[in-house]
Amino acid sequence: MRFVDKLRHRWHAADTLLCVGLDPDPARFPDAFVDDPDALFNFCARIADATAEFACAFKPQIAYFAAHNTGEAQLQRLIAHINANHPDIPVVLDSKRGDIGSTAAQYAVEAFDRLGADAVTLNPYMGFDSAEPFLQRNERGSIFLCHTSNPGARDFQELTVFDESGAGAPLYQHVARTIADKWNGDGNCALVVGATFPEELKVIRGIVGEMPLLIPGVGAQGGDVEAVVTNGKTADGTGLMINSSRGILYASSGEGFAEAAADAARELRDRINRWR
Ligand SMILES: O=c1ccn([C@@H]2O[C@H](COP(=O)(O)O)[C@@H](O)[C@H]2O)c(=O)[nH]1
């Protein structure tokens, strides 16, 4: 099934807009994982199984795996585990790729063929030819950075740029408009918008119509759930993958870590649904 269809189906079937982020940091694992060579996989698989009923998507962040010798093999195994055991839940690989076309083609193979992700996060900075190898895989999702959640997002993303007609607008709005109008011919695009910028989120929703938005920044980064849902939802009360990673993964460092993660996921799912 196409990524966008899988996501839409999941929003409605499970009544959730929560994306569970998988950012495994061994320094924060419960003691039971200390001597486990497959700790990244085992920890994340337990979290995924415990939180699946509350999730519209899972988002593994590649850096937390690639930082370790056997990490990418464990990531591959984790995505295979999710695809086998939770086939209705799309996997978004957060790798923020972007390079010249020939190299981008290899990154597309990495994300979709080797790792088996349904969608991937991409940096649009290098332009259309850098995105094309991903866009051509139109059964998969291409999720472009638009307005990120970090304080430094302002450094470039809010600078005024001028298009060919001479009209000026902040760069993030130009990115949103270009992707919605020119890159999304197959309906397989989505955007990353930080929860920490709810006013900008409202503007972006106005530009992109029903396009799915991946929203990191609630939980540990302090984004406000009410503002995110109110400003970002579509007319039918969906349109969002609201991500929380550390707030769910490390809800407890004790033996009951998976149950604590499930409680945190349920609580956030419910808090999101209150404002839909
Ligand atoms: O603008 C962005 C884009 C991506 N991220 C990623 O999302 C998660 C957030 O983790 P929390 O623990 O919920 O803060 C993480 O993987 C980031 O790399 C982002 O935060 N902001």
PDB file of C-alpha atoms and ligand atoms in Angstrom:
ATOM      1  CA  MET A   1       0.000   0.000   0.000  1.00  0.00           C
ATOM      2  CA  ARG A   2       1.227   3.536  -0.732  1.00  0.00           C
ATOM      3  CA  PHE A   3       2.653   5.397   2.274  1.00  0.00           C
ATOM      4  CA  VAL A   4       0.011   8.124   2.180  1.00  0.00           C
ATOM      5  CA  ASP A   5      -2.831   5.600   1.968  1.00  0.00           C
ATOM      6  CA  LYS A   6      -1.373   3.502   4.786  1.00  0.00           C
ATOM      7  CA  LEU A   7      -1.068   6.614   6.955  1.00  0.00           C
ATOM      8  CA  ARG A   8      -4.606   7.822   6.204  1.00  0.00           C
ATOM      9  CA  HIS A   9      -5.979   4.370   6.920  1.00  0.00           C
ATOM     10  CA  ARG A  10      -4.106   4.233  10.229  1.00  0.00           C
ATOM     11  CA  TRP A  11      -5.263   7.707  11.341  1.00  0.00           C
ATOM     12  CA  HIS A  12      -8.869   6.601  10.994  1.00  0.00           C
ATOM     13  CA  ALA A  13      -8.679   2.909  11.954  1.00  0.00           C
ATOM     14  CA  ALA A  14      -6.701   3.466  15.171  1.00  0.00           C
ATOM     15  CA  ASP A  15      -8.003   6.985  15.879  1.00  0.00           C
ATOM     16  CA  THR A  16      -4.518   8.319  16.560  1.00  0.00           C
ATOM     17  CA  LEU A  17      -2.174  11.049  15.276  1.00  0.00           C
ATOM     18  CA  LEU A  18       0.730   9.963  17.507  1.00  0.00           C
ATOM     19  CA  CYS A  19       4.088   9.087  15.934  1.00  0.00           C
ATOM     20  CA  VAL A  20       6.340   7.096  18.276  1.00  0.00           C
ATOM     21  CA  GLY A  21       9.966   8.143  17.826  1.00  0.00           C
ATOM     22  CA  LEU A  22      12.627   5.418  18.148  1.00  0.00           C
ATOM     23  CA  ASP A  23      15.861   7.158  19.227  1.00  0.00           C
ATOM     24  CA  PRO A  24      17.652   4.482  21.268  1.00  0.00           C
ATOM     25  CA  ASP A  25      20.372   5.796  23.588  1.00  0.00           C
ATOM     26  CA  PRO A  26      22.096   2.918  25.464  1.00  0.00           C
ATOM     27  CA  ALA A  27      23.128   5.312  28.250  1.00  0.00           C
ATOM     28  CA  ARG A  28      19.440   5.614  29.151  1.00  0.00           C
ATOM     29  CA  PHE A  29      18.491   1.929  28.838  1.00  0.00           C
ATOM     30  CA  PRO A  30      17.299  -0.146  31.794  1.00  0.00           C
ATOM     31  CA  ASP A  31      20.021  -2.294  33.432  1.00  0.00           C
ATOM     32  CA  ALA A  32      18.700  -5.450  31.772  1.00  0.00           C
ATOM     33  CA  PHE A  33      20.243  -4.304  28.444  1.00  0.00           C
ATOM     34  CA  VAL A  34      23.759  -3.567  29.719  1.00  0.00           C
ATOM     35  CA  ASP A  35      25.567  -6.593  28.213  1.00  0.00           C
ATOM     36  CA  ASP A  36      23.157  -7.182  25.340  1.00  0.00           C
ATOM     37  CA  PRO A  37      24.934  -6.855  21.947  1.00  0.00           C
ATOM     38  CA  ASP A  38      21.511  -6.416  20.294  1.00  0.00           C
ATOM     39  CA  ALA A  39      20.270  -3.901  22.834  1.00  0.00           C
ATOM     40  CA  LEU A  40      19.226  -1.306  20.222  1.00  0.00           C
ATOM     41  CA  PHE A  41      16.950  -3.800  18.511  1.00  0.00           C
ATOM     42  CA  ASN A  42      15.656  -5.482  21.648  1.00  0.00           C
ATOM     43  CA  PHE A  43      14.874  -2.210  23.437  1.00  0.00           C
ATOM     44  CA  CYS A  44      13.140  -0.633  20.433  1.00  0.00           C
ATOM     45  CA  ALA A  45      11.187  -3.791  19.553  1.00  0.00           C
ATOM     46  CA  ARG A  46       9.814  -3.934  23.115  1.00  0.00           C
ATOM     47  CA  ILE A  47       8.835  -0.238  22.859  1.00  0.00           C
ATOM     48  CA  ALA A  48       7.247  -0.701  19.428  1.00  0.00           C
ATOM     49  CA  ASP A  49       5.204  -3.712  20.537  1.00  0.00           C
ATOM     50  CA  ALA A  50       4.050  -1.922  23.707  1.00  0.00           C
ATOM     51  CA  THR A  51       3.061   1.335  21.991  1.00  0.00           C
ATOM     52  CA  ALA A  52       1.761   0.041  18.641  1.00  0.00           C
ATOM     53  CA  GLU A  53      -1.925   0.372  19.466  1.00  0.00           C
ATOM     54  CA  PHE A  54      -1.462   4.112  20.078  1.00  0.00           C
ATOM     55  CA  ALA A  55       0.729   4.841  17.038  1.00  0.00           C
ATOM     56  CA  CYS A  56      -0.129   6.153  13.573  1.00  0.00           C
ATOM     57  CA  ALA A  57       3.578   5.844  12.631  1.00  0.00           C
ATOM     58  CA  PHE A  58       6.981   4.852  13.985  1.00  0.00           C
ATOM     59  CA  LYS A  59       9.972   7.125  13.365  1.00  0.00           C
ATOM     60  CA  PRO A  60      13.431   5.603  13.913  1.00  0.00           C
ATOM     61  CA  GLN A  61      16.162   8.271  13.765  1.00  0.00           C
ATOM     62  CA  ILE A  62      19.102   6.730  11.880  1.00  0.00           C
ATOM     63  CA  ALA A  63      21.856   8.499  13.865  1.00  0.00           C
ATOM     64  CA  TYR A  64      20.987   6.575  17.020  1.00  0.00           C
ATOM     65  CA  PHE A  65      21.700   3.332  15.144  1.00  0.00           C
ATOM     66  CA  ALA A  66      24.536   4.369  12.814  1.00  0.00           C
ATOM     67  CA  ALA A  67      26.522   5.611  15.830  1.00  0.00           C
ATOM     68  CA  HIS A  68      27.146   1.975  16.814  1.00  0.00           C
ATOM     69  CA  ASN A  69      29.097  -0.771  15.007  1.00  0.00           C
ATOM     70  CA  THR A  70      26.168  -3.119  14.427  1.00  0.00           C
ATOM     71  CA  GLY A  71      23.541  -0.399  14.655  1.00  0.00           C
ATOM     72  CA  GLU A  72      22.357  -0.307  11.035  1.00  0.00           C
ATOM     73  CA  ALA A  73      21.851  -4.090  10.988  1.00  0.00           C
ATOM     74  CA  GLN A  74      19.766  -3.695  14.137  1.00  0.00           C
ATOM     75  CA  LEU A  75      17.773  -0.875  12.515  1.00  0.00           C
ATOM     76  CA  GLN A  76      17.103  -3.086   9.487  1.00  0.00           C
ATOM     77  CA  ARG A  77      15.932  -5.861  11.814  1.00  0.00           C
ATOM     78  CA  LEU A  78      13.752  -3.413  13.762  1.00  0.00           C
ATOM     79  CA  ILE A  79      11.961  -2.155  10.665  1.00  0.00           C
ATOM     80  CA  ALA A  80      11.472  -5.756   9.493  1.00  0.00           C
ATOM     81  CA  HIS A  81      10.025  -6.547  12.939  1.00  0.00           C
ATOM     82  CA  ILE A  82       7.577  -3.626  12.715  1.00  0.00           C
ATOM     83  CA  ASN A  83       6.604  -4.495   9.141  1.00  0.00           C
ATOM     84  CA  ALA A  84       5.952  -8.126  10.135  1.00  0.00           C
ATOM     85  CA  ASN A  85       4.161  -7.531  13.431  1.00  0.00           C
ATOM     86  CA  HIS A  86       2.469  -4.168  12.871  1.00  0.00           C
ATOM     87  CA  PRO A  87       1.945  -4.074   9.098  1.00  0.00           C
ATOM     88  CA  ASP A  88      -0.690  -1.319   9.281  1.00  0.00           C
ATOM     89  CA  ILE A  89       1.715   1.171  10.865  1.00  0.00           C
ATOM     90  CA  PRO A  90       3.998   3.082   8.466  1.00  0.00           C
ATOM     91  CA  VAL A  91       7.692   3.484   9.300  1.00  0.00           C
ATOM     92  CA  VAL A  92       9.272   6.888   8.680  1.00  0.00           C
ATOM     93  CA  LEU A  93      13.063   6.737   8.490  1.00  0.00           C
ATOM     94  CA  ASP A  94      14.373  10.014   9.900  1.00  0.00           C
ATOM     95  CA  SER A  95      17.646  10.459   8.024  1.00  0.00           C
ATOM     96  CA  LYS A  96      17.239  13.949   6.503  1.00  0.00           C
ATOM     97  CA  ARG A  97      19.023  12.973   3.298  1.00  0.00           C
ATOM     98  CA  GLY A  98      19.820  15.364   0.440  1.00  0.00           C
ATOM     99  CA  ASP A  99      22.623  15.222  -2.154  1.00  0.00           C
ATOM    100  CA  ILE A 100      23.254  15.331  -5.905  1.00  0.00           C
ATOM    101  CA  GLY A 101      20.951  13.033  -7.882  1.00  0.00           C
ATOM    102  CA  SER A 102      23.346  10.080  -8.326  1.00  0.00           C
ATOM    103  CA  THR A 103      24.106   9.972  -4.602  1.00  0.00           C
ATOM    104  CA  ALA A 104      20.470  10.623  -3.675  1.00  0.00           C
ATOM    105  CA  ALA A 105      19.533   7.541  -5.721  1.00  0.00           C
ATOM    106  CA  GLN A 106      21.726   5.463  -3.393  1.00  0.00           C
ATOM    107  CA  TYR A 107      20.094   7.045  -0.345  1.00  0.00           C
ATOM    108  CA  ALA A 108      16.696   6.059  -1.767  1.00  0.00           C
ATOM    109  CA  VAL A 109      17.896   2.455  -2.059  1.00  0.00           C
ATOM    110  CA  GLU A 110      19.166   2.670   1.531  1.00  0.00           C
ATOM    111  CA  ALA A 111      15.854   3.918   2.932  1.00  0.00           C
ATOM    112  CA  PHE A 112      13.332   1.971   0.891  1.00  0.00           C
ATOM    113  CA  ASP A 113      15.069  -1.221  -0.275  1.00  0.00           C
ATOM    114  CA  ARG A 114      17.754  -2.038   2.295  1.00  0.00           C
ATOM    115  CA  LEU A 115      15.973  -0.708   5.380  1.00  0.00           C
ATOM    116  CA  GLY A 116      12.368  -1.167   4.223  1.00  0.00           C
ATOM    117  CA  ALA A 117      10.964   2.197   5.359  1.00  0.00           C
ATOM    118  CA  ASP A 118       7.644   3.513   4.032  1.00  0.00           C
ATOM    119  CA  ALA A 119       8.853   7.121   4.034  1.00  0.00           C
ATOM    120  CA  VAL A 120      12.014   9.122   4.617  1.00  0.00           C
ATOM    121  CA  THR A 121      12.814  12.619   5.837  1.00  0.00           C
ATOM    122  CA  LEU A 122      14.681  14.768   3.307  1.00  0.00           C
ATOM    123  CA  ASN A 123      16.463  18.099   3.238  1.00  0.00           C
ATOM    124  CA  PRO A 124      15.152  20.109   0.237  1.00  0.00           C
ATOM    125  CA  TYR A 125      18.084  22.560   0.294  1.00  0.00           C
ATOM    126  CA  MET A 126      19.791  21.084  -2.807  1.00  0.00           C
ATOM    127  CA  GLY A 127      16.664  21.406  -4.945  1.00  0.00           C
ATOM    128  CA  PHE A 128      14.471  19.287  -7.192  1.00  0.00           C
ATOM    129  CA  ASP A 129      17.100  17.026  -8.776  1.00  0.00           C
ATOM    130  CA  SER A 130      18.238  15.968  -5.291  1.00  0.00           C
ATOM    131  CA  ALA A 131      14.638  15.009  -4.427  1.00  0.00           C
ATOM    132  CA  GLU A 132      13.744  13.316  -7.712  1.00  0.00           C
ATOM    133  CA  PRO A 133      15.125   9.815  -6.926  1.00  0.00           C
ATOM    134  CA  PHE A 134      12.864   9.748  -3.872  1.00  0.00           C
ATOM    135  CA  LEU A 135       9.823  11.318  -5.555  1.00  0.00           C
ATOM    136  CA  GLN A 136      10.019   8.737  -8.356  1.00  0.00           C
ATOM    137  CA  ARG A 137       9.428   6.021  -5.757  1.00  0.00           C
ATOM    138  CA  ASN A 138       5.891   7.341  -5.488  1.00  0.00           C
ATOM    139  CA  GLU A 139       4.558   4.440  -3.428  1.00  0.00           C
ATOM    140  CA  ARG A 140       6.855   5.708  -0.657  1.00  0.00           C
ATOM    141  CA  GLY A 141       6.699   9.024   1.190  1.00  0.00           C
ATOM    142  CA  SER A 142       9.097  11.943   0.808  1.00  0.00           C
ATOM    143  CA  ILE A 143       8.941  14.131   3.917  1.00  0.00           C
ATOM    144  CA  PHE A 144      10.793  17.425   3.470  1.00  0.00           C
ATOM    145  CA  LEU A 145      12.141  19.730   6.181  1.00  0.00           C
ATOM    146  CA  CYS A 146      10.090  22.927   6.035  1.00  0.00           C
ATOM    147  CA  HIS A 147      10.276  24.679   9.418  1.00  0.00           C
ATOM    148  CA  THR A 148      12.277  22.642  11.932  1.00  0.00           C
ATOM    149  CA  SER A 149      11.725  22.552  15.701  1.00  0.00           C
ATOM    150  CA  ASN A 150      15.131  23.794  16.903  1.00  0.00           C
ATOM    151  CA  PRO A 151      15.898  27.420  17.883  1.00  0.00           C
ATOM    152  CA  GLY A 152      18.338  27.712  14.947  1.00  0.00           C
ATOM    153  CA  ALA A 153      15.457  27.120  12.538  1.00  0.00           C
ATOM    154  CA  ARG A 154      15.183  30.918  12.414  1.00  0.00           C
ATOM    155  CA  ASP A 155      18.737  31.384  11.080  1.00  0.00           C
ATOM    156  CA  PHE A 156      17.842  30.527   7.482  1.00  0.00           C
ATOM    157  CA  GLN A 157      14.272  29.234   7.329  1.00  0.00           C
ATOM    158  CA  GLU A 158      12.685  32.572   8.258  1.00  0.00           C
ATOM    159  CA  LEU A 159      14.807  34.763   5.977  1.00  0.00           C
ATOM    160  CA  THR A 160      12.830  36.541   3.267  1.00  0.00           C
ATOM    161  CA  VAL A 161      13.469  35.212  -0.218  1.00  0.00           C
ATOM    162  CA  PHE A 162      12.091  36.495  -3.522  1.00  0.00           C
ATOM    163  CA  ASP A 163      10.606  34.255  -6.197  1.00  0.00           C
ATOM    164  CA  GLU A 164      10.710  34.789  -9.986  1.00  0.00           C
ATOM    165  CA  SER A 165       7.692  37.151  -9.816  1.00  0.00           C
ATOM    166  CA  GLY A 166       9.532  39.348  -7.294  1.00  0.00           C
ATOM    167  CA  ALA A 167       7.228  38.450  -4.390  1.00  0.00           C
ATOM    168  CA  GLY A 168       8.994  38.078  -1.030  1.00  0.00           C
ATOM    169  CA  ALA A 169       8.187  35.502   1.661  1.00  0.00           C
ATOM    170  CA  PRO A 170      10.072  33.601   4.377  1.00  0.00           C
ATOM    171  CA  LEU A 171      12.085  30.696   2.993  1.00  0.00           C
ATOM    172  CA  TYR A 172       9.996  28.079   4.836  1.00  0.00           C
ATOM    173  CA  GLN A 173       6.840  29.359   3.075  1.00  0.00           C
ATOM    174  CA  HIS A 174       8.605  29.213  -0.281  1.00  0.00           C
ATOM    175  CA  VAL A 175       9.617  25.597   0.493  1.00  0.00           C
ATOM    176  CA  ALA A 176       6.030  24.691   1.428  1.00  0.00           C
ATOM    177  CA  ARG A 177       4.571  26.319  -1.700  1.00  0.00           C
ATOM    178  CA  THR A 178       7.148  24.832  -4.086  1.00  0.00           C
ATOM    179  CA  ILE A 179       6.702  21.317  -2.736  1.00  0.00           C
ATOM    180  CA  ALA A 180       2.890  21.556  -2.707  1.00  0.00           C
ATOM    181  CA  ASP A 181       2.640  23.101  -6.194  1.00  0.00           C
ATOM    182  CA  LYS A 182       5.572  21.555  -8.083  1.00  0.00           C
ATOM    183  CA  TRP A 183       6.979  18.460  -6.375  1.00  0.00           C
ATOM    184  CA  ASN A 184       3.803  16.739  -5.187  1.00  0.00           C
ATOM    185  CA  GLY A 185       2.399  15.651  -8.540  1.00  0.00           C
ATOM    186  CA  ASP A 186       2.034  12.062  -7.298  1.00  0.00           C
ATOM    187  CA  GLY A 187       0.666  13.066  -3.890  1.00  0.00           C
ATOM    188  CA  ASN A 188       3.567  11.412  -2.047  1.00  0.00           C
ATOM    189  CA  CYS A 189       5.047  14.461  -0.288  1.00  0.00           C
ATOM    190  CA  ALA A 190       4.803  15.558   3.334  1.00  0.00           C
ATOM    191  CA  LEU A 191       6.575  18.245   5.378  1.00  0.00           C
ATOM    192  CA  VAL A 192       8.384  18.455   8.720  1.00  0.00           C
ATOM    193  CA  VAL A 193       7.146  21.341  10.867  1.00  0.00           C
ATOM    194  CA  GLY A 194       8.314  21.816  14.453  1.00  0.00           C
ATOM    195  CA  ALA A 195       5.728  21.830  17.230  1.00  0.00           C
ATOM    196  CA  THR A 196       7.676  24.696  18.764  1.00  0.00           C
ATOM    197  CA  PHE A 197       6.512  27.040  15.947  1.00  0.00           C
ATOM    198  CA  PRO A 198       2.680  26.787  16.043  1.00  0.00           C
ATOM    199  CA  GLU A 199       2.004  30.102  14.251  1.00  0.00           C
ATOM    200  CA  GLU A 200       4.233  29.060  11.370  1.00  0.00           C
ATOM    201  CA  LEU A 201       2.449  25.685  11.368  1.00  0.00           C
ATOM    202  CA  LYS A 202      -0.865  27.482  10.811  1.00  0.00           C
ATOM    203  CA  VAL A 203       0.571  29.364   7.846  1.00  0.00           C
ATOM    204  CA  ILE A 204       2.021  26.167   6.382  1.00  0.00           C
ATOM    205  CA  ARG A 205      -1.292  24.310   6.714  1.00  0.00           C
ATOM    206  CA  GLY A 206      -2.910  27.176   4.794  1.00  0.00           C
ATOM    207  CA  ILE A 207      -0.378  26.785   1.973  1.00  0.00           C
ATOM    208  CA  VAL A 208      -0.304  22.986   1.588  1.00  0.00           C
ATOM    209  CA  GLY A 209      -3.962  21.992   1.964  1.00  0.00           C
ATOM    210  CA  GLU A 210      -4.375  18.375   3.083  1.00  0.00           C
ATOM    211  CA  MET A 211      -0.691  17.378   2.835  1.00  0.00           C
ATOM    212  CA  PRO A 212       0.485  15.254   5.805  1.00  0.00           C
ATOM    213  CA  LEU A 213       2.750  17.042   8.284  1.00  0.00           C
ATOM    214  CA  LEU A 214       5.308  15.368  10.560  1.00  0.00           C
ATOM    215  CA  ILE A 215       5.482  17.371  13.789  1.00  0.00           C
ATOM    216  CA  PRO A 216       8.472  16.801  16.102  1.00  0.00           C
ATOM    217  CA  GLY A 217       8.982  18.884  19.233  1.00  0.00           C
ATOM    218  CA  VAL A 218       6.237  18.026  21.707  1.00  0.00           C
ATOM    219  CA  GLY A 219       7.407  16.442  24.949  1.00  0.00           C
ATOM    220  CA  ALA A 220      11.123  16.978  25.602  1.00  0.00           C
ATOM    221  CA  GLN A 221      11.323  20.108  23.367  1.00  0.00           C
ATOM    222  CA  GLY A 222       8.277  21.737  24.973  1.00  0.00           C
ATOM    223  CA  GLY A 223       5.885  22.154  22.015  1.00  0.00           C
ATOM    224  CA  ASP A 224       2.245  22.757  22.970  1.00  0.00           C
ATOM    225  CA  VAL A 225      -0.138  19.957  21.949  1.00  0.00           C
ATOM    226  CA  GLU A 226      -3.285  22.109  21.854  1.00  0.00           C
ATOM    227  CA  ALA A 227      -1.652  24.717  19.587  1.00  0.00           C
ATOM    228  CA  VAL A 228      -0.221  22.046  17.297  1.00  0.00           C
ATOM    229  CA  VAL A 229      -3.499  20.208  16.790  1.00  0.00           C
ATOM    230  CA  THR A 230      -5.618  23.350  16.502  1.00  0.00           C
ATOM    231  CA  ASN A 231      -3.277  24.985  13.989  1.00  0.00           C
ATOM    232  CA  GLY A 232      -2.162  21.892  12.084  1.00  0.00           C
ATOM    233  CA  LYS A 233      -5.111  19.554  11.662  1.00  0.00           C
ATOM    234  CA  THR A 234      -7.021  19.163   8.425  1.00  0.00           C
ATOM    235  CA  ALA A 235     -10.806  19.605   8.104  1.00  0.00           C
ATOM    236  CA  ASP A 236     -11.404  15.948   9.034  1.00  0.00           C
ATOM    237  CA  GLY A 237      -9.265  16.198  12.182  1.00  0.00           C
ATOM    238  CA  THR A 238      -6.249  14.309  10.789  1.00  0.00           C
ATOM    239  CA  GLY A 239      -3.260  15.413   8.663  1.00  0.00           C
ATOM    240  CA  LEU A 240      -0.642  15.144  11.417  1.00  0.00           C
ATOM    241  CA  MET A 241       2.005  12.724  12.685  1.00  0.00           C
ATOM    242  CA  ILE A 242       2.836  14.248  16.061  1.00  0.00           C
ATOM    243  CA  ASN A 243       6.135  12.747  17.186  1.00  0.00           C
ATOM    244  CA  SER A 244       7.427  12.105  20.672  1.00  0.00           C
ATOM    245  CA  SER A 245      10.675  10.184  21.169  1.00  0.00           C
ATOM    246  CA  ARG A 246      12.367  10.681  24.563  1.00  0.00           C
ATOM    247  CA  GLY A 247       9.083  11.389  26.358  1.00  0.00           C
ATOM    248  CA  ILE A 248       7.890   7.881  25.485  1.00  0.00           C
ATOM    249  CA  LEU A 249      11.127   5.864  25.309  1.00  0.00           C
ATOM    250  CA  TYR A 250      12.407   6.925  28.698  1.00  0.00           C
ATOM    251  CA  ALA A 251       9.155   7.252  30.631  1.00  0.00           C
ATOM    252  CA  SER A 252      10.795   4.787  33.067  1.00  0.00           C
ATOM    253  CA  SER A 253      14.281   3.268  33.281  1.00  0.00           C
ATOM    254  CA  GLY A 254      13.102   0.413  35.469  1.00  0.00           C
ATOM    255  CA  GLU A 255      11.949  -3.101  34.629  1.00  0.00           C
ATOM    256  CA  GLY A 256       8.521  -1.804  33.639  1.00  0.00           C
ATOM    257  CA  PHE A 257       9.941   0.518  30.967  1.00  0.00           C
ATOM    258  CA  ALA A 258       7.752  -0.871  28.171  1.00  0.00           C
ATOM    259  CA  GLU A 259       4.552  -0.534  30.196  1.00  0.00           C
ATOM    260  CA  ALA A 260       5.561   3.013  31.189  1.00  0.00           C
ATOM    261  CA  ALA A 261       6.180   3.819  27.510  1.00  0.00           C
ATOM    262  CA  ALA A 262       2.730   2.469  26.637  1.00  0.00           C
ATOM    263  CA  ASP A 263       1.165   4.635  29.362  1.00  0.00           C
ATOM    264  CA  ALA A 264       3.013   7.717  28.069  1.00  0.00           C
ATOM    265  CA  ALA A 265       1.918   6.949  24.495  1.00  0.00           C
ATOM    266  CA  ARG A 266      -1.712   6.435  25.529  1.00  0.00           C
ATOM    267  CA  GLU A 267      -1.689   9.662  27.528  1.00  0.00           C
ATOM    268  CA  LEU A 268      -0.263  11.681  24.629  1.00  0.00           C
ATOM    269  CA  ARG A 269      -2.612  10.048  22.097  1.00  0.00           C
ATOM    270  CA  ASP A 270      -5.551  11.024  24.300  1.00  0.00           C
ATOM    271  CA  ARG A 271      -4.245  14.565  24.859  1.00  0.00           C
ATOM    272  CA  ILE A 272      -3.894  15.011  21.085  1.00  0.00           C
ATOM    273  CA  ASN A 273      -7.403  13.639  20.435  1.00  0.00           C
ATOM    274  CA  ARG A 274      -8.951  16.116  22.852  1.00  0.00           C
ATOM    275  CA  TRP A 275      -8.193  18.961  20.400  1.00  0.00           C
ATOM    276  CA  ARG A 276      -9.089  17.285  17.092  1.00  0.00           C
TER     277      ARG A 276
HETATM  278  O1  LIG B   1      12.769  19.694  13.216  1.00  0.00           O
HETATM  279  C1  LIG B   1      13.026  18.581  13.654  1.00  0.00           C
HETATM  280  C2  LIG B   1      13.208  17.480  12.836  1.00  0.00           C
HETATM  281  C3  LIG B   1      13.441  16.262  13.408  1.00  0.00           C
HETATM  282  N1  LIG B   1      13.504  16.114  14.754  1.00  0.00           N
HETATM  283  C4  LIG B   1      13.716  14.736  15.284  1.00  0.00           C
HETATM  284  O2  LIG B   1      12.539  14.356  16.026  1.00  0.00           O
HETATM  285  C5  LIG B   1      12.895  13.688  17.211  1.00  0.00           C
HETATM  286  C6  LIG B   1      12.460  14.497  18.422  1.00  0.00           C
HETATM  287  O3  LIG B   1      12.780  13.820  19.624  1.00  0.00           O
HETATM  288  P1  LIG B   1      12.140  14.254  21.062  1.00  0.00           P
HETATM  289  O4  LIG B   1      12.864  13.364  22.018  1.00  0.00           O
HETATM  290  O5  LIG B   1      10.671  13.979  21.007  1.00  0.00           O
HETATM  291  O6  LIG B   1      12.448  15.696  21.258  1.00  0.00           O
HETATM  292  C7  LIG B   1      14.404  13.447  17.124  1.00  0.00           C
HETATM  293  O7  LIG B   1      14.614  12.211  16.486  1.00  0.00           O
HETATM  294  C8  LIG B   1      14.892  14.578  16.239  1.00  0.00           C
HETATM  295  O8  LIG B   1      16.063  14.219  15.526  1.00  0.00           O
HETATM  296  C9  LIG B   1      13.318  17.190  15.555  1.00  0.00           C
HETATM  297  O9  LIG B   1      13.361  17.097  16.806  1.00  0.00           O
HETATM  298  N2  LIG B   1      13.077  18.409  14.981  1.00  0.00           N
END
